[in-house]
CSV table of C-alpha atoms in Angstrom, one decimal:
chain,number,residue,atom,x,y,z
F,1,MET,CA,18.6,22.3,79.3
F,2,LEU,CA,18.4,25.3,81.4
F,3,PRO,CA,21.2,28.6,80.8
F,4,VAL,CA,23.8,29.2,83.3
F,5,ILE,CA,24.9,32.0,84.8
F,6,ALA,CA,27.9,31.8,86.9
F,7,LEU,CA,28.8,34.5,89.8
F,8,VAL,CA,32.8,35.5,90.3
F,9,GLY,CA,35.0,38.0,92.2
F,10,ARG,CA,37.0,38.6,94.6
F,11,PRO,CA,37.5,36.5,97.7
F,12,ASN,CA,34.2,38.2,100.4
F,13,VAL,CA,31.9,39.9,98.1
F,14,GLY,CA,28.4,38.5,99.0
F,15,LYS,CA,28.8,35.8,96.0
F,16,SER,CA,27.6,33.3,98.2
F,17,THR,CA,24.8,35.7,99.9
F,18,LEU,CA,23.9,36.1,96.4
F,19,PHE,CA,23.2,32.7,95.0
F,20,ASN,CA,20.7,31.6,98.8
F,21,VAL,CA,18.6,34.6,97.4
F,22,LEU,CA,18.1,33.7,94.2
F,23,THR,CA,18.5,30.5,94.1
F,24,ARG,CA,15.8,31.2,97.7
F,25,SER,CA,17.4,28.6,99.5
F,26,ARG,CA,20.6,28.0,102.4
F,27,ASP,CA,22.7,25.7,100.0
F,28,ALA,CA,25.5,28.0,100.2
F,29,LEU,CA,27.7,28.1,102.8
F,30,VAL,CA,28.1,32.2,104.0
F,31,HIS,CA,30.5,33.7,106.6
F,32,ASP,CA,32.5,36.7,106.4
F,33,ARG,CA,35.6,35.6,106.0
F,34,PRO,CA,37.2,35.8,102.6
F,35,GLY,CA,37.4,32.3,101.2
F,36,VAL,CA,34.8,30.5,102.9
F,37,THR,CA,33.7,28.8,98.9
F,38,ARG,CA,35.6,27.1,97.5
F,39,ASP,CA,34.1,24.6,94.4
F,40,ARG,CA,31.3,25.2,92.3
F,41,HIS,CA,27.9,25.0,93.8
F,42,TYR,CA,25.2,24.8,91.5
F,43,GLY,CA,21.2,25.3,92.0
F,44,VAL,CA,18.2,27.0,90.2
F,45,CYS,CA,16.6,30.4,90.2
F,46,ARG,CA,13.2,30.3,89.5
F,47,LEU,CA,11.9,33.4,90.3
F,48,ASP,CA,10.7,34.5,86.4
F,49,PRO,CA,8.7,31.3,86.3
F,50,GLU,CA,9.0,31.2,82.6
F,51,GLN,CA,12.7,31.7,82.6
F,52,PRO,CA,14.3,29.7,84.6
F,53,PHE,CA,17.8,29.3,85.3
F,54,VAL,CA,21.2,27.5,86.8
F,55,VAL,CA,23.3,29.7,88.8
F,56,VAL,CA,27.1,28.7,89.2
F,57,ASP,CA,28.3,30.1,92.9
F,58,THR,CA,31.9,30.0,92.9
F,59,GLY,CA,35.4,30.7,94.8
F,60,GLY,CA,36.2,33.9,95.3
F,61,LEU,CA,39.5,35.0,92.7
F,62,VAL,CA,42.8,36.2,93.9
F,63,ASP,CA,46.1,37.8,92.5
F,64,ASP,CA,49.5,35.1,92.3
F,65,ALA,CA,46.9,31.6,93.2
F,66,SER,CA,48.6,28.7,95.2
F,67,GLY,CA,47.6,26.1,96.2
F,68,LEU,CA,44.6,25.4,97.3
F,69,ASP,CA,43.2,28.7,96.0
F,70,ALA,CA,44.5,28.0,92.9
F,71,HIS,CA,42.6,24.8,93.0
F,72,THR,CA,39.9,27.7,93.5
F,73,ALA,CA,40.4,29.2,90.6
F,74,ARG,CA,39.6,26.5,88.4
F,75,GLN,CA,36.7,25.5,89.7
F,76,ALA,CA,35.6,29.4,88.9
F,77,GLU,CA,37.6,29.4,85.7
F,78,LEU,CA,35.4,26.2,84.7
F,79,ALA,CA,32.4,27.9,85.5
F,80,MET,CA,32.9,30.5,83.7
F,81,ASP,CA,33.6,27.9,80.7
F,82,GLU,CA,30.0,26.0,80.7
F,83,ALA,CA,27.8,29.3,82.1
F,84,ASP,CA,25.8,31.6,79.2
F,85,VAL,CA,26.5,34.9,81.4
F,86,VAL,CA,29.3,36.0,83.9
F,87,VAL,CA,27.6,38.3,86.7
F,88,LEU,CA,30.7,40.0,88.1
F,89,THR,CA,30.6,40.4,91.6
F,90,VAL,CA,32.2,43.6,93.3
F,91,ASP,CA,32.0,44.7,97.0
F,92,ALA,CA,31.0,48.3,97.0
F,93,ARG,CA,32.6,49.2,100.4
F,94,ASP,CA,36.3,47.6,99.5
F,95,GLY,CA,35.7,49.5,96.7
F,96,LEU,CA,37.9,49.3,93.2
F,97,LEU,CA,40.5,47.0,93.8
F,98,PRO,CA,43.1,46.1,91.4
F,99,SER,CA,42.2,42.6,91.3
F,100,ASP,CA,38.6,43.6,90.5
F,101,HIS,CA,40.3,44.1,87.0
F,102,ALA,CA,42.3,41.8,86.6
F,103,ILE,CA,38.9,39.6,86.7
F,104,LEU,CA,37.4,41.9,84.1
F,105,ASP,CA,40.1,42.1,81.3
F,106,ARG,CA,39.9,38.0,81.4
F,107,LEU,CA,36.4,38.0,81.8
F,108,ARG,CA,36.8,40.0,78.4
F,109,ARG,CA,39.4,38.3,76.7
F,110,SER,CA,36.4,35.4,77.6
F,111,GLY,CA,33.9,36.9,75.3
F,112,LYS,CA,31.4,35.8,77.3
F,113,PRO,CA,28.1,38.6,78.2
F,114,PHE,CA,28.3,39.9,81.7
F,115,VAL,CA,27.4,41.8,84.4
F,116,LEU,CA,28.6,43.4,86.9
F,117,ALA,CA,26.9,43.4,90.5
F,118,VAL,CA,28.1,45.8,93.2
F,119,ASN,CA,26.6,44.8,96.1
F,120,LYS,CA,26.4,46.3,99.9
F,121,VAL,CA,25.9,49.2,98.7
F,122,ASP,CA,23.3,49.8,102.0
F,123,GLY,CA,24.0,52.5,104.1
F,124,LEU,CA,26.4,53.8,101.6
F,125,ASP,CA,25.8,57.0,98.7
F,126,GLU,CA,24.6,54.8,96.3
F,127,HIS,CA,25.9,57.5,93.6
F,128,ALA,CA,29.1,58.2,94.8
F,129,ALA,CA,29.9,53.8,95.1
F,130,MET,CA,29.2,53.9,91.7
F,131,ALA,CA,30.6,56.3,90.1
F,132,GLU,CA,34.0,54.8,91.4
F,133,PHE,CA,32.8,52.1,89.4
F,134,ALA,CA,32.3,53.4,86.6
F,135,ALA,CA,36.3,53.8,85.7
F,136,LEU,CA,35.5,50.2,84.5
F,137,GLY,CA,33.3,51.7,81.3
F,138,VAL,CA,30.5,48.5,82.2
F,139,GLN,CA,27.8,49.8,80.6
F,140,ALA,CA,25.3,47.5,82.5
F,141,ALA,CA,26.4,48.1,86.1
F,142,LEU,CA,23.5,48.0,89.4
F,143,PRO,CA,23.8,48.3,92.4
F,144,LEU,CA,22.7,46.2,94.9
F,145,SER,CA,22.5,44.4,98.1
F,146,ALA,CA,22.3,40.9,98.0
F,147,ALA,CA,21.8,40.2,102.2
F,148,HIS,CA,18.7,42.7,101.8
F,149,GLY,CA,17.5,41.6,98.5
F,150,ARG,CA,17.4,45.5,96.9
F,151,GLY,CA,18.5,45.7,93.5
F,152,VAL,CA,17.9,41.7,92.5
F,153,PRO,CA,15.0,42.5,90.2
F,154,ALA,CA,16.6,45.0,88.2
F,155,LEU,CA,20.0,42.2,88.3
F,156,LEU,CA,17.3,39.9,87.1
F,157,ALA,CA,15.9,41.9,84.1
F,158,SER,CA,19.0,42.5,82.9
F,159,VAL,CA,20.8,39.1,82.7
F,160,LEU,CA,17.4,36.7,81.6
F,161,PRO,CA,17.9,38.9,77.7
F,162,LEU,CA,21.3,38.0,77.7
F,163,LEU,CA,20.4,34.6,77.9
F,164,PRO,CA,19.3,31.8,75.5
F,165,GLU,CA,16.3,30.1,75.3
F,166,PRO,CA,16.2,27.0,77.5
F,167,SER,CA,15.7,23.5,75.2
F,168,THR,CA,13.0,20.8,75.3
F,169,ASP,CA,15.3,17.9,77.0
F,170,PRO,CA,12.4,16.8,79.4
F,171,LEU,CA,15.3,15.9,81.3
F,172,ALA,CA,16.8,18.9,82.0
F,173,GLU,CA,13.9,20.5,84.2
F,174,SER,CA,12.7,17.0,85.4
F,175,PRO,CA,12.5,17.6,89.5
F,176,ASP,CA,13.5,13.5,89.7
F,177,ASP,CA,16.7,13.9,91.5
F,178,GLY,CA,17.6,10.0,90.7
F,179,ILE,CA,18.7,8.2,93.8
F,180,ARG,CA,20.2,11.0,95.9
F,181,VAL,CA,23.6,9.4,97.5
F,182,ALA,CA,25.4,11.5,100.7
F,183,ILE,CA,29.0,10.8,100.3
F,184,VAL,CA,30.0,11.3,104.5
F,185,GLY,CA,33.3,10.3,106.4
F,186,ARG,CA,36.5,11.8,108.4
F,187,PRO,CA,38.2,14.2,106.7
F,188,ASN,CA,40.9,13.4,104.3
F,189,VAL,CA,39.9,9.6,103.3
F,190,GLY,CA,39.3,10.5,99.9
F,191,LYS,CA,36.0,11.6,99.4
F,192,SER,CA,36.3,14.8,96.8
F,193,THR,CA,38.4,12.3,94.7
F,194,LEU,CA,35.7,9.5,94.5
F,195,VAL,CA,33.1,12.5,93.6
F,196,ASN,CA,35.9,12.8,90.6
F,197,ARG,CA,36.5,9.3,89.9
F,198,LEU,CA,32.5,8.7,89.4
F,199,LEU,CA,31.9,11.7,87.1
F,200,GLY,CA,35.3,11.0,85.6
F,201,GLU,CA,36.1,14.9,86.1
F,202,GLU,CA,37.7,17.0,88.0
F,203,ARG,CA,34.3,18.4,89.5
F,204,VAL,CA,35.8,19.0,93.2
F,205,ILE,CA,38.8,20.2,95.0
F,206,ALA,CA,41.0,17.1,96.5
F,207,SER,CA,44.0,17.7,98.5
F,208,ASP,CA,45.8,16.1,100.9
F,209,VAL,CA,45.3,19.3,103.0
F,210,PRO,CA,42.7,17.8,105.7
F,211,GLY,CA,39.2,19.8,105.7
F,212,THR,CA,39.6,20.9,101.3
F,213,THR,CA,35.8,21.0,101.2
F,214,ARG,CA,33.8,22.9,103.2
F,215,ASP,CA,30.3,22.7,101.4
F,216,SER,CA,28.1,20.2,100.6
F,217,ILE,CA,28.4,19.9,97.0
F,218,ARG,CA,25.8,18.3,94.6
F,219,VAL,CA,26.3,16.6,91.4
F,220,PRO,CA,24.2,15.3,89.2
F,221,LEU,CA,25.6,12.2,87.7
F,222,GLU,CA,23.9,9.2,85.3
F,223,ARG,CA,25.4,6.0,85.3
F,224,ASP,CA,23.9,2.6,82.6
F,225,GLY,CA,20.5,4.8,82.4
F,226,ARG,CA,20.0,5.5,85.7
F,227,ARG,CA,20.5,8.5,87.6
F,228,TYR,CA,21.4,9.6,90.3
F,229,THR,CA,23.2,13.0,92.8
F,230,LEU,CA,26.2,12.9,94.7
F,231,ILE,CA,26.8,15.2,97.6
F,232,ASP,CA,30.5,15.8,98.5
F,233,THR,CA,30.5,16.4,102.6
F,234,ALA,CA,32.2,18.0,104.6
F,235,GLY,CA,35.2,15.8,106.4
F,236,ILE,CA,33.3,15.3,110.3
F,237,ARG,CA,35.7,15.5,113.0
F,238,ARG,CA,34.8,14.9,116.5
F,239,ARG,CA,33.3,17.7,118.4
F,240,ALA,CA,36.4,18.3,121.3
F,241,ARG,CA,38.1,19.0,117.7
F,242,VAL,CA,36.0,21.4,115.9
F,243,GLU,CA,36.6,24.8,117.5
F,244,ASP,CA,36.6,26.8,113.9
F,245,VAL,CA,33.3,28.5,113.1
F,246,VAL,CA,33.3,27.4,109.5
F,247,GLU,CA,34.4,23.9,110.5
F,248,LYS,CA,30.8,24.3,112.8
F,249,PHE,CA,28.7,25.1,109.7
F,250,SER,CA,30.5,23.1,107.4
F,251,VAL,CA,30.3,19.4,109.6
F,252,ILE,CA,26.0,20.7,110.1
F,253,LYS,CA,25.9,20.6,106.1
F,254,SER,CA,26.5,17.4,105.8
F,255,LEU,CA,24.4,16.0,109.3
F,256,GLN,CA,22.1,17.6,106.9
F,257,SER,CA,22.6,15.7,103.5
F,258,VAL,CA,22.6,12.7,105.3
F,259,GLU,CA,19.0,13.4,106.5
F,260,ALA,CA,18.2,14.5,102.9
F,261,ALA,CA,20.1,11.6,100.8
F,262,HIS,CA,18.6,8.1,100.2
F,263,VAL,CA,21.8,5.8,100.8
F,264,THR,CA,24.6,7.0,102.1
F,265,VAL,CA,28.4,6.4,101.4
F,266,LEU,CA,31.0,6.1,104.5
F,267,VAL,CA,34.5,6.4,103.4
F,268,LEU,CA,36.8,4.7,105.7
F,269,ASP,CA,40.9,5.4,105.6
F,270,ALA,CA,42.1,1.3,105.0
F,271,ARG,CA,45.3,2.2,106.3
F,272,GLU,CA,44.0,3.2,109.8
F,273,GLY,CA,41.1,1.4,109.9
F,274,VAL,CA,37.4,2.2,112.0
F,275,ALA,CA,38.2,5.0,114.1
F,276,GLU,CA,35.2,6.2,116.9
F,277,GLN,CA,34.7,9.0,115.1
F,278,ASP,CA,33.5,6.5,112.0
F,279,ALA,CA,31.3,4.7,114.4
F,280,THR,CA,29.8,8.1,115.4
F,281,LEU,CA,28.8,8.6,111.8
F,282,ILE,CA,27.1,5.5,111.4
F,283,GLY,CA,25.3,6.1,114.7
F,284,HIS,CA,24.0,9.6,113.2
F,285,VAL,CA,22.8,7.7,109.5
F,286,LEU,CA,20.4,4.8,111.8
F,287,GLU,CA,18.6,7.6,113.5
F,288,ALA,CA,18.2,9.2,109.8
F,289,GLY,CA,17.2,5.1,109.0
F,290,ARG,CA,19.0,5.9,105.3
F,291,ALA,CA,20.6,3.2,103.7
F,292,LEU,CA,24.2,3.3,104.1
F,293,VAL,CA,27.0,1.6,102.4
F,294,ILE,CA,30.2,1.3,103.7
F,295,ALA,CA,33.8,2.3,101.0
F,296,VAL,CA,37.0,0.8,102.6
F,297,ASN,CA,39.5,4.0,100.6
F,298,LYS,CA,42.8,3.3,99.8
F,299,TRP,CA,43.1,-0.5,99.6
F,300,ASP,CA,45.2,-0.8,96.6
F,301,GLY,CA,47.9,0.4,99.0
F,302,LEU,CA,47.9,-2.2,101.5
F,303,ASP,CA,49.9,-5.3,102.0
F,304,ARG,CA,48.2,-9.0,102.5
F,305,TYR,CA,48.7,-8.8,106.5
F,306,GLN,CA,47.3,-5.2,107.1
F,307,ARG,CA,44.8,-6.7,104.6
F,308,GLU,CA,43.5,-9.0,107.0
F,309,GLN,CA,44.4,-6.5,109.7
F,310,CYS,CA,41.6,-4.6,108.1
F,311,VAL,CA,39.0,-6.2,107.5
F,312,ASN,CA,39.3,-7.8,111.0
F,313,SER,CA,39.2,-4.6,112.3
F,314,LEU,CA,35.9,-4.0,109.8
F,315,ALA,CA,34.1,-7.0,111.7
F,316,ARG,CA,34.8,-6.4,115.4
F,317,ARG,CA,33.6,-2.6,115.2
F,318,LEU,CA,30.7,-2.3,113.1
F,319,ASP,CA,29.1,-6.3,114.6
F,320,PHE,CA,26.2,-3.2,114.8
F,321,ALA,CA,25.4,-2.8,111.2
F,322,PRO,CA,26.1,-6.2,109.9
F,323,TRP,CA,23.8,-5.7,107.4
F,324,ALA,CA,25.9,-2.8,105.8
F,325,ARG,CA,27.9,-3.7,102.8
F,326,GLN,CA,31.2,-3.4,103.0
F,327,VAL,CA,33.3,-2.3,99.2
F,328,PHE,CA,36.9,-2.6,98.9
F,329,ILE,CA,37.9,0.1,96.3
F,330,SER,CA,40.5,3.3,95.5
F,331,ALA,CA,39.2,6.3,94.5
F,332,LEU,CA,43.0,7.4,92.7
F,333,HIS,CA,42.7,4.6,90.1
F,334,GLY,CA,39.1,3.8,90.2
F,335,SER,CA,39.4,0.3,91.4
F,336,GLY,CA,36.1,-1.3,92.9
F,337,ILE,CA,34.1,1.2,91.7
F,338,GLY,CA,31.7,-0.9,89.7
F,339,GLU,CA,30.6,-2.7,92.4
F,340,LEU,CA,30.1,0.2,95.2
F,341,MET,CA,27.4,1.5,92.7
F,342,LYS,CA,25.7,-2.3,92.9
F,343,ALA,CA,25.9,-1.8,96.3
F,344,ILE,CA,24.2,1.4,96.1
F,345,ASN,CA,21.5,0.3,93.7
F,346,ARG,CA,20.9,-3.1,96.4
F,347,ALA,CA,20.6,-0.3,99.1
F,348,HIS,CA,18.5,1.9,98.1
F,349,ALA,CA,16.1,-1.1,96.6
F,350,SER,CA,15.9,-1.8,99.4
F,351,SER,CA,14.7,0.6,101.8
F,352,ASN,CA,12.0,1.4,99.1
F,353,HIS,CA,11.1,-2.6,98.8
F,354,ALA,CA,7.5,-2.5,98.9
F,355,PHE,CA,5.8,-4.5,101.0
F,356,THR,CA,1.5,-6.2,101.2
F,357,SER,CA,0.1,-7.0,104.7
F,358,SER,CA,-0.8,-10.2,103.2
F,359,GLU,CA,2.5,-10.7,103.2
F,360,LEU,CA,3.6,-8.7,106.5
F,361,THR,CA,1.0,-10.9,108.1
F,362,ARG,CA,1.8,-13.8,107.2
F,363,ALA,CA,5.7,-13.3,107.5
F,364,VAL,CA,5.1,-12.6,111.0
F,365,GLU,CA,2.9,-15.7,111.7
F,366,ALA,CA,6.1,-17.6,111.0
F,367,ALA,CA,8.2,-16.1,112.6
F,368,TYR,CA,6.4,-15.9,115.7
F,369,GLN,CA,6.0,-20.3,115.2
F,370,ALA,CA,9.6,-20.7,114.8
F,371,TYR,CA,10.5,-18.7,117.7
F,372,GLN,CA,7.9,-16.9,120.3
F,373,PRO,CA,8.9,-14.1,122.6
F,374,PRO,CA,9.3,-14.2,126.0
F,375,LEU,CA,6.8,-14.9,128.2
F,376,VAL,CA,5.2,-11.5,130.3
F,377,ARG,CA,4.0,-11.8,133.9
F,378,GLY,CA,3.4,-14.8,133.1
F,379,HIS,CA,1.2,-14.4,129.3
F,380,THR,CA,3.1,-15.1,126.6
F,381,PRO,CA,2.9,-11.8,123.9
F,382,LYS,CA,0.2,-11.8,120.8
F,383,LEU,CA,1.4,-11.1,117.3
F,384,LYS,CA,-1.9,-11.0,115.6
F,385,PHE,CA,-0.9,-9.2,111.8
F,386,ALA,CA,1.5,-6.4,110.8
F,387,HIS,CA,1.3,-3.3,107.7
F,388,PRO,CA,4.0,-1.6,106.4
F,389,GLY,CA,4.5,1.9,108.0
F,390,GLY,CA,6.7,3.5,105.2
F,391,SER,CA,9.6,2.8,103.3
F,392,ASN,CA,13.0,4.5,103.3
F,393,PRO,CA,13.6,3.1,105.9
F,394,PRO,CA,10.6,0.0,106.3
F,395,THR,CA,9.4,0.5,108.6
F,396,ILE,CA,6.6,-2.7,109.8
F,397,ILE,CA,3.7,-2.2,112.4
F,398,ILE,CA,2.8,-5.1,114.3
F,399,HIS,CA,-1.0,-5.5,115.9
F,400,GLY,CA,-0.9,-7.3,118.9
F,401,ALA,CA,-1.8,-7.8,122.3
F,402,ARG,CA,0.8,-7.1,125.7
F,403,THR,CA,3.4,-6.5,122.8
F,404,LYS,CA,4.9,-3.2,125.4
F,405,HIS,CA,6.8,-5.6,127.5
F,406,ILE,CA,8.6,-7.0,124.1
F,407,ALA,CA,12.1,-7.4,124.4
F,408,ASP,CA,14.8,-5.8,122.5
F,409,SER,CA,16.8,-9.2,121.9
F,410,TYR,CA,13.1,-10.4,120.0
F,411,ARG,CA,12.9,-6.9,118.1
F,412,ARG,CA,16.3,-8.4,116.4
F,413,TYR,CA,15.7,-11.1,115.8
F,414,LEU,CA,12.5,-10.4,114.0
F,415,GLU,CA,14.5,-7.0,111.8
F,416,ASN,CA,16.9,-10.5,110.8
F,417,PHE,CA,14.0,-12.7,110.1
F,418,PHE,CA,12.7,-9.7,107.7
F,419,ARG,CA,15.4,-8.8,105.9
F,420,LYS,CA,16.8,-12.4,105.5
F,421,ARG,CA,12.9,-13.5,103.8
F,422,TYR,CA,12.7,-10.1,102.4
F,423,ARG,CA,16.6,-10.7,101.1
F,424,LEU,CA,17.1,-5.9,102.3
F,425,GLU,CA,20.2,-5.5,102.2
F,426,GLY,CA,22.0,-1.5,103.3
F,427,THR,CA,19.0,-0.8,105.0
F,428,PRO,CA,18.2,-1.0,108.5
F,429,VAL,CA,13.9,-2.0,109.2
F,430,ARG,CA,11.8,-1.0,112.0
F,431,ILE,CA,9.3,-2.5,114.0
F,432,GLU,CA,6.6,-1.2,116.0
F,433,PHE,CA,4.6,-3.1,118.1
F,434,ARG,CA,0.7,-1.8,118.5
F,435,ASP,CA,-1.2,-2.7,121.1
F,436,GLY,CA,-5.1,-3.6,120.5
F,437,GLU,CA,-7.5,-1.7,122.7
F,438,ASN,CA,-9.3,-2.9,125.1
F,439,PRO,CA,-13.2,-2.8,123.6
F,440,TYR,CA,-14.2,-3.0,128.1
F,441,ALA,CA,-11.6,-0.8,129.1
F,442,GLY,CA,-13.0,1.6,131.7
F,443,LYS,CA,-16.5,0.3,131.1
F,444,ARG,CA,-18.9,-1.0,133.6
F,445,ASN,CA,-21.3,-3.3,133.4
F,446,VAL,CA,-24.5,-2.0,134.3
F,447,LEU,CA,-27.1,-5.0,135.5
F,448,THR,CA,-30.4,-5.3,134.5
F,449,GLU,CA,-33.6,-6.0,136.8
F,450,GLY,CA,-33.3,-9.7,136.5
F,451,GLN,CA,-29.8,-10.2,136.9
F,452,GLN,CA,-29.7,-8.0,140.3
F,453,ARG,CA,-32.4,-10.4,141.7
F,454,ARG,CA,-30.7,-13.2,140.1
F,455,ARG,CA,-27.2,-11.5,142.2
F,456,THR,CA,-28.9,-11.4,145.3
F,457,ARG,CA,-30.6,-14.1,145.3
F,458,MET,CA,-27.1,-16.5,144.4
F,459,ILE,CA,-25.6,-14.0,147.4
F,460,ARG,CA,-27.9,-14.6,150.1
F,461,ASN,CA,-27.9,-19.1,149.7
F,462,ALA,CA,-24.5,-18.3,149.8
F,463,ARG,CA,-24.8,-16.6,152.8
F,464,ARG,CA,-27.6,-19.4,154.1
F,465,GLY,CA,-24.8,-22.5,152.8
F,466,ASP,CA,-22.0,-21.1,155.4
F,467,ARG,CA,-23.8,-20.8,158.0
């Protein structure tokens, strides 16, 4: 396994900015407002190719934490426990505060090796800023400007000698992160609770307060010999209700997570049924072409009548995606989790189904013989042959004549035909039509001398006949 470095400190000292610089990404949500980061966020730093390591971004630690701040502090403590080295980040502009002393005392009691990173020194007298933090008695204190990348090489030079040698576990450095599963839904439907249930630990903060999750958190999972990457996303509300700037960025990152995933799990609240926003989220998934599984959560708290009403609502409101598997679960108690994972595996296998041109051509011939497309200006469109055009989602390209005018109903017929023939479950199927080019289009037939004489003779004889 790769060694682990945890970034800890007060809120709004620049930990997420430093995380993005070290991982060369924009995975961590950055904003001037304190307390944006709440969960642990993992990434890999490869600035030194010979010694990569895992970086953990944590939420800000505050004094007398309660409510969500207490959950955030718990996540930071877990990150410090699993880290090999801790980088204590402080703010040079705010100066040395009592909470910095409290965090440092906690680090010293843990016995973990740590480095003090004095961030935001740009525009300040660097020597004066460092002199103030010299009172902490930390030998490894480094000036830093994470926003501009200053001081990062010196930070790496101080941290790398403290790291243990990486193990030779082949799974630790494998670029394959397995099946990427994005967990999406409206706020407070149980997405984080579902992630924690799948992992068997309190990996992300789960609370009854809507909007607890703000960033998209990626967590590796191995289950039944298969590897997954779970992506816990922020709850997505209607656009008209999103006024907070941080929430707007959270929604953007959630939609980006759908694009990056192989399978999307839409979590619904069984007590509320299917809302308009749920249908909008499915529309985003369909536009991205991702496999879809619908997890109806909090099913255990319903009586028989409420369950019947929920099933009827699902059938009525989700009739535009009947191919999406619906699984009834309880993330809190764990019921239906096994069936959910089976549905995810089937959806992923269907979205990556390998076709051959010959079998697709035979399927198109069978579909065409069973039901021909409607006439177009008195002519029937011809479907000649087909070949695969990609996977995730499965794309089938059909060549023929007069295919530009094929009705959408016939396209849906072909989608259902392919889905039934190849048992494709939980994935959209895209069909593209292409007309064969006319080899004589734009060309004029030039007559030879003999053809020209015969043409003249035929015209002359035709005129004589008219007389």
